[in-house]
Tab-separated table of C-alpha atoms in Angstrom:
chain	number	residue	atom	x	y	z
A	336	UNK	CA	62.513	-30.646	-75.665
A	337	UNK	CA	62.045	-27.993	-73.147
A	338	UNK	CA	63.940	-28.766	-69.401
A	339	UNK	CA	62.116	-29.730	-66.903
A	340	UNK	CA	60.927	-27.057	-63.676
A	341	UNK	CA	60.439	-27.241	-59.808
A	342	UNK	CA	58.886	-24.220	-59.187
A	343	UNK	CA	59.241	-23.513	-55.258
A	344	UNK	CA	56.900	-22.032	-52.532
A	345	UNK	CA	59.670	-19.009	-50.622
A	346	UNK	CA	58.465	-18.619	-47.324
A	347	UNK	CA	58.355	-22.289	-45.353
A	348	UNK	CA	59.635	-23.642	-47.888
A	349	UNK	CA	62.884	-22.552	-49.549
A	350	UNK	CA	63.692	-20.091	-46.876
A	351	UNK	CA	62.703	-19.819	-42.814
A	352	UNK	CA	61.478	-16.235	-42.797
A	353	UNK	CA	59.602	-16.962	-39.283
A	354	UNK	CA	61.770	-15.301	-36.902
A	355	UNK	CA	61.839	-12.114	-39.478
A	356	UNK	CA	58.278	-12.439	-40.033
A	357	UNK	CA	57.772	-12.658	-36.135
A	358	UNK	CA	59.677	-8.951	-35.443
A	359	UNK	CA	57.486	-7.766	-38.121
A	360	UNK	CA	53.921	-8.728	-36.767
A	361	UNK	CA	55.120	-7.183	-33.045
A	362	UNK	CA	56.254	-4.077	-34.094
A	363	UNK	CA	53.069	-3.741	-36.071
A	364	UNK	CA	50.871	-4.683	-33.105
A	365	UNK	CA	52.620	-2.775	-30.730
A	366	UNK	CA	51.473	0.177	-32.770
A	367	UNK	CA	48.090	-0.629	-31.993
A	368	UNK	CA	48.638	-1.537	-28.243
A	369	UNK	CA	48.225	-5.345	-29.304
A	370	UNK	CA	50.017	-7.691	-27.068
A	371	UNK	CA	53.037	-9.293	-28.725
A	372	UNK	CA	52.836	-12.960	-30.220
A	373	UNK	CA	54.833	-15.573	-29.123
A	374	UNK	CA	56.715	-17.843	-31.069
A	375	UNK	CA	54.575	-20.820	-29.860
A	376	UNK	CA	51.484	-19.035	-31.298
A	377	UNK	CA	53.228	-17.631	-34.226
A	378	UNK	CA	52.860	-20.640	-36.662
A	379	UNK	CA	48.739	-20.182	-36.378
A	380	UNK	CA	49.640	-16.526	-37.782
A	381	UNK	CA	52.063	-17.107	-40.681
A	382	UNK	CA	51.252	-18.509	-44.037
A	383	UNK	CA	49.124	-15.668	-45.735
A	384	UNK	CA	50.907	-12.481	-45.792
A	385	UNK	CA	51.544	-9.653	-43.572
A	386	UNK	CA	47.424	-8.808	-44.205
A	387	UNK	CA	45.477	-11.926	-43.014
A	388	UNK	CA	48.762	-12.153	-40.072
A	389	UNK	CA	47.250	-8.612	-38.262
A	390	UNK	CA	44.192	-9.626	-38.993
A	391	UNK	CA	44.506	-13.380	-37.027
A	392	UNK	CA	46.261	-11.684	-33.941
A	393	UNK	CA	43.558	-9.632	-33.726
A	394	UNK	CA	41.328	-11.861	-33.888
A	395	UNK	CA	42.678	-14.031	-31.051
A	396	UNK	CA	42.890	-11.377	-28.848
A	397	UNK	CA	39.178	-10.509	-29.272
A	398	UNK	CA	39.857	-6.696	-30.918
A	399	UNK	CA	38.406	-5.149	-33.801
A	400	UNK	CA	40.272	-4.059	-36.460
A	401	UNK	CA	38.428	-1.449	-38.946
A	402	UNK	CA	40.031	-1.286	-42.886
A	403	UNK	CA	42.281	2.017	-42.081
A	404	UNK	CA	43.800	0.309	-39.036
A	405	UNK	CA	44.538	-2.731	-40.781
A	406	UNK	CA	45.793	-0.941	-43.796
A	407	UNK	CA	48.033	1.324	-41.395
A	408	UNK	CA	49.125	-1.525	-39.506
A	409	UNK	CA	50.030	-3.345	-42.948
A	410	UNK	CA	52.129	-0.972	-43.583
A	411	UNK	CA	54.324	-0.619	-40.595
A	412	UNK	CA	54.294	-4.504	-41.092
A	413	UNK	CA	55.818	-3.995	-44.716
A	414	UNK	CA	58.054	-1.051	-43.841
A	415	UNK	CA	59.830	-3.086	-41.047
A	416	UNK	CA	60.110	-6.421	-42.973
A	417	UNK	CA	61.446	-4.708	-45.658
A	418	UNK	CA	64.242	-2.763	-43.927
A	419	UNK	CA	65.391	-5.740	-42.464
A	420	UNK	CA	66.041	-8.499	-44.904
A	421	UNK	CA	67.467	-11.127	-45.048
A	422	UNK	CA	67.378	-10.182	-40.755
A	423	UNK	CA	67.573	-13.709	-39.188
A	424	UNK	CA	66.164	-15.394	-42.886
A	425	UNK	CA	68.052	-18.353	-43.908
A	426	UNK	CA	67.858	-21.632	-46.548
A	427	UNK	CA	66.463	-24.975	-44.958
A	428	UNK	CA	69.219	-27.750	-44.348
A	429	UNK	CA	69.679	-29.176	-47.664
A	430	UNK	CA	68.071	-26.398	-50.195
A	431	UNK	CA	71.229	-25.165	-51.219
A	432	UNK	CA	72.656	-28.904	-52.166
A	433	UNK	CA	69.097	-29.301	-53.689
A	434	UNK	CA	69.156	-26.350	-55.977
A	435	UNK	CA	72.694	-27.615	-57.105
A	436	UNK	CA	71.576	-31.166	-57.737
A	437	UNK	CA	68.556	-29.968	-59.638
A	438	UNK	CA	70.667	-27.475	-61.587
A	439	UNK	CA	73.250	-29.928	-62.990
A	440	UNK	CA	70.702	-32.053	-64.195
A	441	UNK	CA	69.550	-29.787	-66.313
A	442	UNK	CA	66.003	-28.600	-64.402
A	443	UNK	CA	64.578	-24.642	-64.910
A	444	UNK	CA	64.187	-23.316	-61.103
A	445	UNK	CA	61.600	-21.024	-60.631
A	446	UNK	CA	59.495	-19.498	-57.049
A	447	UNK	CA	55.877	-18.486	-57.105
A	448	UNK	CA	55.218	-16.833	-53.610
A	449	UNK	CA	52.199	-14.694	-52.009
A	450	UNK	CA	55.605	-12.629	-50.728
A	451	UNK	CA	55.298	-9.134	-52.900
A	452	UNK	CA	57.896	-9.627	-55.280
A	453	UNK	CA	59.909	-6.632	-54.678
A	454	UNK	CA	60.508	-8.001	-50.914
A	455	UNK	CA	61.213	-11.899	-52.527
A	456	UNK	CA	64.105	-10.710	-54.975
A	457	UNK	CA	65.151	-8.819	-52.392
A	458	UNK	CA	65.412	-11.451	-49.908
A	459	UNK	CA	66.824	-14.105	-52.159
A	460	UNK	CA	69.535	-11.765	-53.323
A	461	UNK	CA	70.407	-11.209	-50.295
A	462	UNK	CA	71.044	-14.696	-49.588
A	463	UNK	CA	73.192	-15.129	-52.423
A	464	UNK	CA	70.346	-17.285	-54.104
A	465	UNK	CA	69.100	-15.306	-57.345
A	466	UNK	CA	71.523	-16.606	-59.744
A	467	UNK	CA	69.821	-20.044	-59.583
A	468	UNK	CA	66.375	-18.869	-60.190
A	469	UNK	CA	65.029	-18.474	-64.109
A	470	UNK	CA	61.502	-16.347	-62.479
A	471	UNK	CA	60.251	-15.166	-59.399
A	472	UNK	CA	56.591	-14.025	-59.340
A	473	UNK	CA	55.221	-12.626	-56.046
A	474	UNK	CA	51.535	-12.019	-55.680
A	475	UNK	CA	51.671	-8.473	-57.393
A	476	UNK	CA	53.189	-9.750	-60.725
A	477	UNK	CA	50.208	-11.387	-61.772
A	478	UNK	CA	46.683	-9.847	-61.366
A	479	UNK	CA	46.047	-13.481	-59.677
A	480	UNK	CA	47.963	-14.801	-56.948
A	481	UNK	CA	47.640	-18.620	-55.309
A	482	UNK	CA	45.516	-20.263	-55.237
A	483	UNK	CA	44.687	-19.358	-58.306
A	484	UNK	CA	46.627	-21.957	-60.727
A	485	UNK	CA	47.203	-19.138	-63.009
A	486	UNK	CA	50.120	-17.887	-60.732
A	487	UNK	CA	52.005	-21.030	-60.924
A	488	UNK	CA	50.876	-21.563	-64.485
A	489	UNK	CA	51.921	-18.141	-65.713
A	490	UNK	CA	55.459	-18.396	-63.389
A	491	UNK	CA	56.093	-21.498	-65.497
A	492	UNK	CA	56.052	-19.903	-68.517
A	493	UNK	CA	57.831	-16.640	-67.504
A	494	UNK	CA	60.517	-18.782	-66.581
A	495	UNK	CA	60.535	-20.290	-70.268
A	496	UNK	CA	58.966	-23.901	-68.752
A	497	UNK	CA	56.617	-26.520	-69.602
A	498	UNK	CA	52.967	-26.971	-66.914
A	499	UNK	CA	53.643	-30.572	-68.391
A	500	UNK	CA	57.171	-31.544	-67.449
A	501	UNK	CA	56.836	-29.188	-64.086
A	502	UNK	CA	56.814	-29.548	-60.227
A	503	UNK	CA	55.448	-27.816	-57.485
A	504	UNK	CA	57.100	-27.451	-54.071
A	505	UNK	CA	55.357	-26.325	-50.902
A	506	UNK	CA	54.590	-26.300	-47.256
A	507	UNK	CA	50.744	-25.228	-47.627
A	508	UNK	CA	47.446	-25.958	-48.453
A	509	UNK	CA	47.348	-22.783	-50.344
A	510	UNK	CA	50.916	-24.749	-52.355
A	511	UNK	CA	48.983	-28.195	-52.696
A	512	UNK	CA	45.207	-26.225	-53.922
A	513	UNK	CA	46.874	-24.157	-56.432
A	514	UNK	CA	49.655	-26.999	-58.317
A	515	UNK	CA	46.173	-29.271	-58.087
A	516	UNK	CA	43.887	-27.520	-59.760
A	517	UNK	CA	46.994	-26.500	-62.457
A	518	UNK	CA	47.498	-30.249	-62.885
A	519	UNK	CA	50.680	-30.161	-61.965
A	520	UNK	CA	52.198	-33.223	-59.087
A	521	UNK	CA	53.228	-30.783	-55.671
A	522	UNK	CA	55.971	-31.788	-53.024
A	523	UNK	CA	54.942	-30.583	-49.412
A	524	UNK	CA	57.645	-30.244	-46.970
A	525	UNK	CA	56.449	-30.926	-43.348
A	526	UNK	CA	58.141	-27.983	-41.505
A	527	UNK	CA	56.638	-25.073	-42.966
A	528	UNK	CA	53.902	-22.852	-41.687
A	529	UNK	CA	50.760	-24.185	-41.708
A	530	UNK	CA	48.229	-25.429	-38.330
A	531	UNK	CA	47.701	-28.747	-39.580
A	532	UNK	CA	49.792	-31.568	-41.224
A	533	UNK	CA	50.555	-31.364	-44.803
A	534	UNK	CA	50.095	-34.750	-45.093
A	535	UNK	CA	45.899	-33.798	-44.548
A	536	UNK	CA	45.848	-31.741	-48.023
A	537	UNK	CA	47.242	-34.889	-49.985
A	538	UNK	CA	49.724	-33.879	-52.032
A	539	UNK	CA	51.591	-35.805	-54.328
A	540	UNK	CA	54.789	-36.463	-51.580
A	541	UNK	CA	55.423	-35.424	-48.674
A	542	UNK	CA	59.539	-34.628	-47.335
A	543	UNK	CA	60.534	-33.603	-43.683
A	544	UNK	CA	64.327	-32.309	-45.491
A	545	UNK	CA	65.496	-31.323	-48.944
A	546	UNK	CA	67.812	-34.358	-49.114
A	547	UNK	CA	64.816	-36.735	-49.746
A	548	UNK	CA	63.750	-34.201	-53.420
A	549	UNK	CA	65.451	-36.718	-54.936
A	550	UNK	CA	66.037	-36.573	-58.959
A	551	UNK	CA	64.339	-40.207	-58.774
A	552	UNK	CA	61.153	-38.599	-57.311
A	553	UNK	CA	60.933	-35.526	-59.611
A	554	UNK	CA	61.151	-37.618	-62.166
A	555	UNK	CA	58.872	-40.323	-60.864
A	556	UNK	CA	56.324	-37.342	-60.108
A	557	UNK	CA	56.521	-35.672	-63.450
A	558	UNK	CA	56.359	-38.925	-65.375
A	559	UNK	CA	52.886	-39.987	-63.505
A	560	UNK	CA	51.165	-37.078	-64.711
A	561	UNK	CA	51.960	-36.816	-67.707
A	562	UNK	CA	50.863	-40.320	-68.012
């Protein structure tokens, strides 16, 4: 019988990029004589890629933003990021002890991310983390990217998994829409980057620390739907 998968959301969720991501967005609006964002504001920002990030700043600051300035601006946004991982990037409390517990029962570990994939191995082998990971698919490895259930469907398979003995965890609606319409049962975690509660997209569970993805609840979770 094929093992069992949690495929994982990156940014939010496995790792807080924030502070990284932060540095990133200023030095790319400074370019364009944008005043810097705050941490405060930041979270209403985050959650959709470097792109739709410039484009929300702009946004709330009431300036325009043609294609070429947004695609030069995505750029210096890219080029920074990537220079500095892992920068101030590190695991949740509790992810690494998850990832073990998982492991030595026997579960396939796999990420889907809207991160570009170069930049997610990048990061995660930076933190020491790649070893434990059977796929990563960014939104370039695909020609579909969440929420598209392709993505996670595909990232399943590349990782040599079952859709029907898998589990999704996220901190997003983008997380909860895609494992949804794959038919697959999603965990949200409660302090990633999204503007409104997790708990508002209905996912399957909802966990404010890694210590509560129990085995009892992937299991539990997995079971259900394939009931």
């Amino acid at each position: 019988m094929t093992r069992p998968i949690i495929v994982f959301d990156l940014d939010g969720t496995l790792v807080d990029t924030a502070p990284d991501l932060l540095d990133s967005l200023n030095h790319s609006l400074a370019a364009s004589e944008i005043a810097a964002v705050d941490e405060a504001g930041f979270r209403r920002f985050v959650g959709h890629g470097g792109r739709v990030m410039i484009e929300r700043a702009h946004a709330a600051q009431q300036r325009s933003l043609d294609v070429a300035e947004h695609d030069r601006l995505l750029k210096l946004f890219l080029d920074h990021y990537t220079i500095n991982i892992p920068g101030k990037s590190r695991p949740y409390p509790g992810v690494v002890e998850a990832i073990a517990r998982f492991e030595n029962a026997g579960y396939l570990l796999a990420i889907c991310t809207n991160k570009y994939e170069a930049n997610s191995l990048a990061l995660i082998e930076a933190l020491g983390l790649t070893r434990h990971f059977a796929a990563v698919a960014g939104q370039d490895t695909f020609a579909f990217r969440k929420p598209d259930p392709r993505h996670l469907i595909e990232t399943i398979k590349l990782a040599g998994g079952d859709p029907q003995r898998a589990l999704m965890v996220g901190d997003s609606q983008t997380d909860i829409d895609t494992a949804k319409a794959a038919g697959i049962p999603v965990v949200a975690v409660d302090f990633g980057y999204t503007d409104r509660h997790v708990r508002e997209f209905e996912p399957s569970a909802v966990i404010s620390h890694f210590d509560a993805l129990t085995l009892d609840l992937a299991q539990r979770l997995i079971a259900a739907a394939g009931n």
